[in-house]
Each structure stands twice: as structure tokens, then as C-alpha cells.
Amino acid sequence: MIHVLLGLSLLLNAFVLAGFIYRSWIAPPPYELPPPPPPSASGPRPSPVETMAHDLKLDDRQRDPLSGIGDRYTAARRERMQEIQRIREQTAAEFRQSPLRMAKVEELVDQVSRLRAEQQKETLRTIMQFEPELSSEQRMRMQTILADRFAGPPLPRG
């Protein structure tokens, strides 16, 4: 009886190892993240709009009409992030109080969620303003990037 169990265990281990080798070396996952944009010397992480401009490889002719759009977006994003940070600090202060006012915490969490949703919508609106300046190849690339980033990486199969 023990020989049968050991044989089944060996067979199971062989199949697991074969699956690992197949998945890792022979058929890697179909989705690969795009490389991040080059780090800037100033330090802060680039905004999603700057990242999209980099990924689309906009030339100077295309960037000129869009520079004002990017500046306004950056200023609005900075203000929204400061407001989110202020609300997060309020939430932390609520956590320090006793007894915890869960209704107030939930309200603050809802405010942060609303601000993040507004930020995502504003990012998409700003990116869509790129469209008139893009070539057909860049336009198709932008649609693919938006679909991939909005949906996120696909779930693993199996």
C-alpha cells in the first residue's frame, strides 16, 4: 500500500514540476507590463498624463499644443492630492479618538473615494485631449494602453 502512495506522490510531483517548467519557460504569461518612464532628475513620480505622453512617444510638434493642458492638469491634480492628504489626516485623528466615531470615519473614506474617482475621470478627460494631435498608430496605441491600464493585468488562467 505504501508503495502505491509513494508512486502517486512521485507522479503528482512530476506533473507539478512539468507544469512549472511549461508555464515559466515554454509558454510565459501573455501580459507584460510596459517599462516605466525614465526617472526625472527632479524626483517626483510622473503623472499618468506624462506617462501616457511618454508611452505614445509624442514629438515636439505634438507636445507644443498639449503643454498648457498638462500644466492645468498638474495644478488641479496637486490641489486634489493635497485635499486627499488633508482628509486622510482627519481620518487618522478620528482613529486616535475614543470612542471611535465610525460614521465620521466612513464619511471621510467616502470623501477620499469620491476625490480619487474625480481624479481618474479628469485624467481620462485630459488624455483624451491628446487625440486630435495623434497619428492613427498612436491613437490605436493610446486605446490599447487605456484598456490595459483601466482593466489592469488579466487574471491568471486556471
Coordinates of N, CA, C and O in Angstrom, one line a residue:
M1 N 0.8 -1.2 0.0 CA 0.0 0.0 0.0 C 0.9 1.3 0.0 O 0.6 2.2 -0.7
I2 N 1.9 1.3 0.8 CA 2.8 2.4 0.9 C 3.5 2.7 -0.4 O 3.7 3.8 -0.8
H3 N 3.8 1.6 -1.2 CA 4.5 1.8 -2.5 C 3.5 2.5 -3.5 O 4.0 3.3 -4.3
V4 N 2.3 2.2 -3.4 CA 1.3 2.8 -4.3 C 1.2 4.3 -4.0 O 1.2 5.2 -4.9
L5 N 1.1 4.7 -2.7 CA 1.1 6.1 -2.3 C 2.3 6.8 -2.7 O 2.3 8.0 -3.1
L6 N 3.5 6.2 -2.5 CA 4.7 6.9 -2.9 C 4.8 7.0 -4.4 O 5.3 8.1 -4.9
G7 N 4.3 6.1 -5.1 CA 4.3 6.2 -6.6 C 3.4 7.3 -7.0 O 3.7 8.1 -7.9
L8 N 2.2 7.4 -6.4 CA 1.3 8.5 -6.7 C 1.8 9.9 -6.4 O 1.7 10.8 -7.1
S9 N 2.5 9.9 -5.2 CA 3.2 11.2 -4.8 C 4.3 11.6 -5.8 O 4.4 12.8 -6.2
L10 N 5.0 10.6 -6.3 CA 6.1 10.9 -7.3 C 5.5 11.4 -8.6 O 6.0 12.3 -9.2
L11 N 4.4 10.7 -9.0 CA 3.7 11.1 -10.2 C 3.1 12.5 -10.1 O 3.3 13.4 -11.0
L12 N 2.5 12.9 -9.0 CA 2.0 14.2 -8.8 C 3.1 15.2 -8.8 O 3.0 16.3 -9.4
N13 N 4.2 15.0 -8.1 CA 5.3 15.9 -8.1 C 5.9 16.1 -9.5 O 6.3 17.2 -9.9
A14 N 5.9 15.1 -10.3 CA 6.4 15.2 -11.7 C 5.5 16.1 -12.5 O 6.0 16.9 -13.3
F15 N 4.2 15.9 -12.4 CA 3.3 16.8 -13.1 C 3.4 18.3 -12.7 O 3.3 19.2 -13.5
V16 N 3.5 18.5 -11.4 CA 3.7 19.9 -10.9 C 4.9 20.5 -11.5 O 4.9 21.6 -11.9
L17 N 6.0 19.8 -11.4 CA 7.3 20.3 -12.0 C 7.2 20.5 -13.5 O 7.6 21.5 -14.0
A18 N 6.5 19.6 -14.2 CA 6.4 19.8 -15.6 C 5.5 21.0 -15.9 O 5.8 21.8 -16.8
G19 N 4.5 21.2 -15.2 CA 3.6 22.4 -15.3 C 4.4 23.7 -15.0 O 4.2 24.7 -15.8
F20 N 5.2 23.7 -14.0 CA 6.0 24.9 -13.7 C 7.0 25.2 -14.8 O 7.1 26.3 -15.3
I21 N 7.6 24.2 -15.3 CA 8.6 24.4 -16.4 C 7.9 24.9 -17.7 O 8.3 25.8 -18.3
Y22 N 6.7 24.3 -18.0 CA 6.0 24.8 -19.2 C 5.5 26.2 -19.0 O 5.7 27.0 -19.9
R23 N 5.0 26.6 -17.8 CA 4.5 27.9 -17.6 C 5.6 29.0 -17.6 O 5.4 30.1 -18.0
S24 N 6.7 28.6 -17.0 CA 7.8 29.6 -16.9 C 8.6 29.8 -18.1 O 9.0 30.9 -18.4
W25 N 9.0 28.7 -18.8 CA 9.9 28.8 -19.9 C 9.3 28.6 -21.2 O 9.8 29.2 -22.2
I26 N 8.4 27.7 -21.4 CA 7.9 27.4 -22.7 C 6.8 28.4 -23.1 O 6.7 28.9 -24.2
A27 N 5.8 28.6 -22.2 CA 4.7 29.5 -22.5 C 4.5 30.5 -21.4 O 3.7 30.4 -20.5
P28 N 5.3 31.6 -21.4 CA 5.2 32.6 -20.4 C 3.9 33.3 -20.5 O 3.2 33.3 -21.5
P29 N 3.4 34.0 -19.4 CA 2.2 34.7 -19.4 C 2.1 35.7 -20.6 O 3.1 36.3 -20.9
P30 N 1.0 35.9 -21.2 CA 0.9 36.8 -22.4 C 1.0 38.2 -22.0 O 1.3 39.1 -22.9
Y31 N 0.8 38.6 -20.8 CA 0.7 40.1 -20.4 C 2.1 40.5 -19.8 O 2.6 39.8 -19.0
E32 N 2.6 41.6 -20.4 CA 3.8 42.1 -19.8 C 3.6 43.6 -19.6 O 3.0 44.3 -20.4
L33 N 4.0 44.1 -18.4 CA 3.9 45.5 -18.1 C 4.8 46.3 -18.9 O 5.9 45.9 -19.2
P34 N 4.3 47.5 -19.4 CA 5.2 48.3 -20.2 C 6.3 48.9 -19.2 O 6.1 49.0 -18.0
P35 N 7.5 49.2 -19.8 CA 8.6 49.7 -19.0 C 8.2 51.1 -18.4 O 7.5 51.9 -19.1
P36 N 8.6 51.4 -17.2 CA 8.3 52.7 -16.6 C 9.0 53.8 -17.4 O 10.0 53.6 -18.0
P37 N 8.4 55.0 -17.3 CA 9.1 56.1 -18.0 C 10.5 56.4 -17.3 O 10.6 56.0 -16.1
P38 N 11.4 57.0 -17.9 CA 12.7 57.3 -17.3 C 12.5 58.2 -16.1 O 11.7 59.1 -16.1
P39 N 13.2 57.9 -15.0 CA 13.1 58.8 -13.8 C 13.6 60.2 -14.1 O 14.5 60.4 -14.8
S40 N 12.8 61.1 -13.6 CA 13.2 62.5 -13.8 C 14.2 63.0 -12.7 O 14.2 62.4 -11.6
A41 N 15.0 63.9 -13.0 CA 16.0 64.4 -12.1 C 15.4 65.1 -10.9 O 15.9 65.2 -9.8
S42 N 14.2 65.7 -11.1 CA 13.5 66.4 -10.1 C 13.0 65.6 -9.0 O 12.7 66.0 -7.9
G43 N 12.8 64.3 -9.2 CA 12.4 63.3 -8.2 C 11.0 62.8 -8.2 O 10.8 61.7 -8.1
P44 N 10.0 63.7 -8.3 CA 8.6 63.2 -8.2 C 8.2 62.3 -9.3 O 8.7 62.4 -10.4
R45 N 7.3 61.3 -9.0 CA 6.9 60.4 -9.9 C 6.0 61.1 -11.0 O 5.3 62.0 -10.7
P46 N 6.2 60.7 -12.3 CA 5.4 61.4 -13.3 C 3.9 61.1 -13.2 O 3.5 60.0 -12.7
S47 N 3.1 62.0 -13.6 CA 1.7 61.9 -13.6 C 1.2 60.9 -14.6 O 2.0 60.6 -15.6
P48 N 0.0 60.4 -14.5 CA -0.5 59.5 -15.6 C -0.5 60.1 -17.0 O -0.3 59.4 -18.0
V49 N -0.7 61.4 -17.0 CA -0.8 62.1 -18.3 C 0.7 62.2 -18.9 O 0.9 61.9 -20.1
E50 N 1.7 62.5 -18.1 CA 3.0 62.5 -18.5 C 3.5 61.1 -19.0 O 4.2 60.9 -20.0
T51 N 3.1 60.1 -18.2 CA 3.4 58.7 -18.6 C 2.8 58.3 -19.9 O 3.4 57.7 -20.8
M52 N 1.5 58.8 -20.2 CA 0.9 58.5 -21.4 C 1.6 59.2 -22.6 O 1.9 58.6 -23.6
A53 N 2.0 60.4 -22.4 CA 2.7 61.2 -23.4 C 4.0 60.5 -23.7 O 4.4 60.4 -24.9
H54 N 4.7 60.0 -22.7 CA 6.0 59.2 -22.9 C 5.7 57.9 -23.6 O 6.4 57.6 -24.6
D55 N 4.7 57.2 -23.2 CA 4.4 55.9 -23.9 C 4.0 56.1 -25.3 O 4.2 55.2 -26.2
L56 N 3.3 57.2 -25.7 CA 2.9 57.4 -27.1 C 4.0 58.0 -27.9 O 3.9 58.2 -29.1
K57 N 5.2 58.3 -27.3 CA 6.3 58.9 -28.0 C 6.0 60.1 -28.8 O 6.2 60.2 -30.0
L58 N 5.3 61.1 -28.1 CA 4.9 62.3 -28.7 C 6.2 63.1 -29.1 O 7.1 63.2 -28.4
D59 N 6.2 63.7 -30.3 CA 7.3 64.5 -30.7 C 7.0 66.0 -30.3 O 6.0 66.3 -29.8
D60 N 8.0 66.9 -30.5 CA 7.9 68.2 -30.1 C 6.7 68.9 -30.7 O 6.0 69.7 -30.1
R61 N 6.4 68.6 -32.0 CA 5.3 69.2 -32.7 C 4.0 68.9 -32.0 O 3.0 69.7 -31.9
Q62 N 3.9 67.6 -31.5 CA 2.7 67.2 -30.9 C 2.6 67.7 -29.4 O 1.5 68.0 -28.9
R63 N 3.7 67.9 -28.8 CA 3.7 68.3 -27.4 C 3.4 69.8 -27.2 O 2.8 70.1 -26.2
D64 N 3.7 70.6 -28.2 CA 3.5 72.0 -28.0 C 2.1 72.4 -27.7 O 1.8 73.1 -26.8
P65 N 1.1 72.0 -28.5 CA -0.3 72.3 -28.2 C -0.8 71.7 -26.9 O -1.8 72.2 -26.4
L66 N -0.2 70.7 -26.4 CA -0.7 70.0 -25.2 C 0.0 70.5 -24.0 O -0.4 70.1 -22.9
S67 N 1.0 71.4 -24.1 CA 1.7 71.8 -22.9 C 0.8 72.5 -21.9 O 0.9 72.3 -20.7
G68 N -0.1 73.4 -22.3 CA -1.0 74.1 -21.4 C -2.0 73.1 -20.8 O -2.3 73.3 -19.6
I69 N -2.4 72.1 -21.5 CA -3.3 71.1 -20.9 C -2.6 70.4 -19.8 O -3.2 70.2 -18.7
G70 N -1.4 70.0 -20.0 CA -0.6 69.3 -19.0 C -0.4 70.1 -17.7 O -0.5 69.7 -16.6
D71 N -0.1 71.4 -17.9 CA 0.1 72.3 -16.8 C -1.1 72.5 -15.9 O -1.1 72.4 -14.7
R72 N -2.3 72.7 -16.6 CA -3.5 72.8 -15.8 C -3.9 71.5 -15.1 O -4.3 71.5 -14.0
Y73 N -3.6 70.4 -15.8 CA -3.9 69.1 -15.2 C -3.0 68.9 -13.9 O -3.5 68.5 -12.9
T74 N -1.7 69.2 -14.0 CA -0.8 69.1 -12.9 C -1.2 69.9 -11.7 O -1.2 69.4 -10.6
A75 N -1.6 71.1 -12.0 CA -2.0 72.0 -10.9 C -3.3 71.5 -10.2 O -3.4 71.4 -9.0
A76 N -4.3 71.1 -11.0 CA -5.5 70.5 -10.4 C -5.2 69.2 -9.7 O -5.8 69.0 -8.6
R77 N -4.4 68.4 -10.2 CA -4.0 67.1 -9.5 C -3.4 67.4 -8.2 O -3.6 66.7 -7.2
R78 N -2.4 68.4 -8.2 CA -1.7 68.7 -6.9 C -2.7 69.2 -5.9 O -2.7 68.7 -4.7
E79 N -3.7 70.0 -6.3 CA -4.7 70.5 -5.3 C -5.5 69.4 -4.8 O -5.8 69.3 -3.6
R80 N -5.9 68.5 -5.7 CA -6.8 67.3 -5.3 C -6.0 66.4 -4.3 O -6.5 65.9 -3.3
M81 N -4.7 66.2 -4.6 CA -3.9 65.3 -3.8 C -3.7 66.0 -2.4 O -3.7 65.2 -1.4
Q82 N -3.6 67.3 -2.3 CA -3.5 68.0 -1.0 C -4.8 67.8 -0.2 O -4.7 67.6 1.0
E83 N -5.9 67.9 -0.9 CA -7.2 67.7 -0.3 C -7.3 66.3 0.2 O -7.8 66.1 1.4
I84 N -6.9 65.3 -0.5 CA -7.0 63.9 -0.1 C -6.1 63.7 1.1 O -6.5 63.1 2.1
Q85 N -4.9 64.3 1.1 CA -4.0 64.2 2.3 C -4.6 64.8 3.5 O -4.5 64.3 4.6
R86 N -5.3 66.0 3.3 CA -5.9 66.6 4.5 C -7.0 65.7 5.1 O -7.1 65.6 6.3
I87 N -7.8 65.1 4.2 CA -8.9 64.2 4.7 C -8.3 63.0 5.3 O -8.8 62.5 6.4
R88 N -7.2 62.5 4.8 CA -6.5 61.3 5.4 C -6.0 61.7 6.8 O -6.1 60.8 7.8
E89 N -5.5 62.9 7.0 CA -5.1 63.3 8.3 C -6.2 63.4 9.3 O -6.1 63.1 10.5
Q90 N -7.4 63.9 8.8 CA -8.6 64.0 9.6 C -9.0 62.5 10.0 O -9.4 62.3 11.2
T91 N -8.9 61.6 9.1 CA -9.3 60.2 9.4 C -8.3 59.6 10.5 O -8.8 59.0 11.4
A92 N -7.0 59.9 10.3 CA -6.1 59.5 11.4 C -6.4 60.1 12.7 O -6.4 59.4 13.8
A93 N -6.8 61.4 12.8 CA -7.2 62.0 14.0 C -8.5 61.3 14.6 O -8.6 61.1 15.8
E94 N -9.4 60.9 13.7 CA -10.6 60.2 14.2 C -10.2 58.9 14.8 O -10.8 58.5 15.8
F95 N -9.3 58.2 14.2 CA -8.9 56.9 14.8 C -8.2 57.0 16.2 O -8.3 56.1 17.0
R96 N -7.6 58.2 16.4 CA -7.0 58.4 17.7 C -8.0 58.7 18.8 O -7.6 58.7 20.0
Q97 N -9.2 59.1 18.5 CA -10.2 59.5 19.5 C -10.9 58.2 20.0 O -11.0 57.2 19.4
S98 N -11.3 58.4 21.3 CA -12.1 57.3 21.9 C -13.3 57.9 22.5 O -13.3 59.0 23.2
P99 N -14.5 57.4 22.2 CA -14.7 56.2 21.4 C -14.6 56.6 19.9 O -14.8 57.8 19.5
L100 N -14.4 55.6 19.1 CA -14.3 55.8 17.6 C -15.6 56.1 17.1 O -16.6 55.4 17.3
R101 N -15.7 57.2 16.3 CA -17.0 57.6 15.6 C -16.9 57.0 14.2 O -16.4 57.7 13.3
M102 N -17.4 55.8 14.1 CA -17.4 55.1 12.8 C -18.1 55.8 11.7 O -17.7 55.8 10.6
A103 N -19.2 56.5 12.0 CA -20.0 57.2 11.0 C -19.1 58.3 10.4 O -19.1 58.5 9.2
K104 N -18.3 59.0 11.2 CA -17.4 60.1 10.7 C -16.3 59.5 9.9 O -16.0 60.0 8.8
V105 N -15.7 58.4 10.3 CA -14.7 57.7 9.5 C -15.2 57.3 8.2 O -14.5 57.5 7.1
E106 N -16.4 56.7 8.1 CA -17.0 56.2 6.9 C -17.2 57.4 5.9 O -17.0 57.3 4.7
E107 N -17.6 58.6 6.5 CA -17.9 59.8 5.7 C -16.6 60.2 5.1 O -16.5 60.6 3.9
L108 N -15.5 60.2 5.9 CA -14.2 60.6 5.4 C -13.7 59.7 4.3 O -13.1 60.1 3.3
V109 N -13.9 58.4 4.5 CA -13.4 57.4 3.5 C -14.2 57.6 2.2 O -13.6 57.6 1.1
D110 N -15.5 57.9 2.3 CA -16.3 58.2 1.1 C -15.8 59.5 0.4 O -15.8 59.5 -0.8
Q111 N -15.4 60.5 1.1 CA -14.8 61.7 0.5 C -13.6 61.4 -0.3 O -13.4 61.9 -1.4
V112 N -12.7 60.6 0.3 CA -11.4 60.3 -0.4 C -11.8 59.4 -1.6 O -11.2 59.7 -2.7
S113 N -12.7 58.5 -1.5 CA -13.1 57.7 -2.7 C -13.7 58.6 -3.8 O -13.3 58.4 -5.0
R114 N -14.5 59.6 -3.4 CA -15.1 60.5 -4.4 C -14.0 61.3 -5.1 O -14.0 61.5 -6.3
L115 N -13.0 61.8 -4.3 CA -11.9 62.6 -4.9 C -11.1 61.8 -5.8 O -10.6 62.3 -6.9
R116 N -10.8 60.5 -5.4 CA -10.0 59.7 -6.3 C -10.7 59.4 -7.6 O -10.1 59.3 -8.7
A117 N -12.0 59.1 -7.5 CA -12.8 58.9 -8.7 C -12.8 60.1 -9.6 O -12.6 60.0 -10.9
E118 N -12.9 61.3 -9.0 CA -12.9 62.6 -9.8 C -11.5 62.7 -10.5 O -11.4 63.1 -11.6
Q119 N -10.5 62.3 -9.8 CA -9.1 62.4 -10.3 C -9.0 61.5 -11.5 O -8.4 61.9 -12.5
Q120 N -9.5 60.3 -11.4 CA -9.4 59.3 -12.5 C -10.1 59.9 -13.7 O -9.7 59.8 -14.9
K121 N -11.3 60.4 -13.5 CA -12.1 61.0 -14.6 C -11.4 62.1 -15.3 O -11.3 62.2 -16.5
E122 N -10.8 63.0 -14.5 CA -10.1 64.1 -15.0 C -8.8 63.7 -15.8 O -8.5 64.2 -16.8
T123 N -8.2 62.6 -15.3 CA -7.0 62.1 -16.0 C -7.5 61.6 -17.4 O -6.8 61.9 -18.4
L124 N -8.6 60.9 -17.5 CA -9.0 60.3 -18.7 C -9.5 61.5 -19.7 O -9.2 61.4 -20.9
R125 N -10.1 62.5 -19.1 CA -10.5 63.6 -20.0 C -9.3 64.3 -20.6 O -9.3 64.7 -21.7
T126 N -8.3 64.5 -19.7 CA -7.1 65.2 -20.2 C -6.4 64.3 -21.2 O -5.9 64.9 -22.3
I127 N -6.2 63.0 -21.0 CA -5.6 62.2 -22.0 C -6.4 62.2 -23.3 O -5.8 62.2 -24.4
M128 N -7.7 62.2 -23.3 CA -8.5 62.2 -24.5 C -8.3 63.5 -25.3 O -8.5 63.5 -26.5
Q129 N -7.8 64.6 -24.7 CA -7.5 65.8 -25.4 C -6.2 65.6 -26.3 O -6.0 66.5 -27.1
F130 N -5.5 64.6 -26.1 CA -4.3 64.3 -26.9 C -4.8 63.9 -28.3 O -4.0 64.0 -29.3
E131 N -5.9 63.2 -28.4 CA -6.4 62.5 -29.6 C -6.2 63.3 -30.9 O -5.7 62.8 -31.9
P132 N -6.6 64.6 -31.0 CA -6.5 65.3 -32.3 C -5.1 65.4 -32.8 O -4.9 65.6 -34.0
E133 N -4.1 65.4 -31.9 CA -2.7 65.6 -32.2 C -2.0 64.2 -32.6 O -0.9 64.3 -33.1
L134 N -2.7 63.1 -32.4 CA -2.1 61.8 -32.6 C -2.2 61.3 -34.0 O -3.2 61.5 -34.7
S135 N -1.2 60.5 -34.4 CA -1.3 59.8 -35.7 C -2.3 58.6 -35.4 O -2.6 58.2 -34.3
S136 N -2.7 57.9 -36.5 CA -3.6 56.8 -36.3 C -2.9 55.6 -35.5 O -3.6 55.0 -34.7
E137 N -1.6 55.4 -35.7 CA -0.9 54.4 -34.9 C -0.9 54.8 -33.4 O -1.1 53.9 -32.6
Q138 N -0.6 56.0 -33.2 CA -0.6 56.5 -31.8 C -2.0 56.4 -31.1 O -2.1 56.1 -30.0
R139 N -3.0 56.7 -31.9 CA -4.4 56.6 -31.4 C -4.7 55.2 -31.0 O -5.3 55.0 -30.0
M140 N -4.3 54.3 -31.9 CA -4.6 52.8 -31.6 C -3.8 52.4 -30.3 O -4.3 51.7 -29.5
R141 N -2.6 52.9 -30.2 CA -1.7 52.6 -29.1 C -2.3 53.1 -27.8 O -2.4 52.5 -26.8
M142 N -2.8 54.4 -27.9 CA -3.5 55.0 -26.7 C -4.7 54.2 -26.3 O -4.9 54.0 -25.1
Q143 N -5.5 53.7 -27.2 CA -6.7 52.9 -26.8 C -6.3 51.6 -26.2 O -6.9 51.2 -25.2
T144 N -5.2 51.0 -26.7 CA -4.8 49.8 -26.1 C -4.2 50.0 -24.7 O -4.5 49.3 -23.7
I145 N -3.4 51.1 -24.5 CA -2.9 51.4 -23.2 C -4.0 51.7 -22.2 O -4.0 51.2 -21.1
L146 N -5.0 52.5 -22.6 CA -6.1 52.8 -21.7 C -6.8 51.6 -21.3 O -7.2 51.4 -20.1
A147 N -7.1 50.7 -22.3 CA -7.8 49.5 -21.9 C -7.0 48.6 -21.0 O -7.6 48.1 -20.0
D148 N -5.8 48.5 -21.2 CA -4.9 47.6 -20.4 C -4.8 48.2 -19.0 O -4.9 47.5 -18.0
R149 N -4.6 49.5 -18.9 CA -4.4 50.2 -17.6 C -5.7 50.3 -16.8 O -5.7 50.2 -15.6
F150 N -6.8 50.5 -17.5 CA -8.1 50.6 -16.8 C -8.5 49.3 -16.3 O -9.0 49.1 -15.2
A151 N -8.4 48.2 -17.1 CA -8.8 46.9 -16.7 C -7.8 46.2 -15.8 O -8.1 45.4 -15.0
G152 N -6.5 46.6 -15.9 CA -5.5 46.0 -15.1 C -5.0 44.7 -15.8 O -5.6 44.3 -16.8
P153 N -4.0 44.1 -15.2 CA -3.5 42.9 -15.8 C -4.5 41.8 -15.8 O -5.3 41.7 -14.8
P154 N -4.6 40.9 -16.8 CA -5.6 39.8 -16.7 C -5.3 38.9 -15.6 O -4.1 38.7 -15.2
L155 N -6.3 38.3 -15.1 CA -6.1 37.3 -14.1 C -5.5 36.0 -14.6 O -5.7 35.7 -15.8
P156 N -4.7 35.4 -13.8 CA -4.0 34.1 -14.3 C -5.0 33.1 -14.7 O -6.1 33.0 -14.1
R157 N -4.7 32.4 -15.8 CA -5.6 31.3 -16.2 C -5.5 30.1 -15.3 O -4.5 29.9 -14.7
G158 N -6.6 29.3 -15.3 CA -6.6 28.1 -14.5 C -7.0 28.4 -13.1 O -7.0 27.8 -12.2

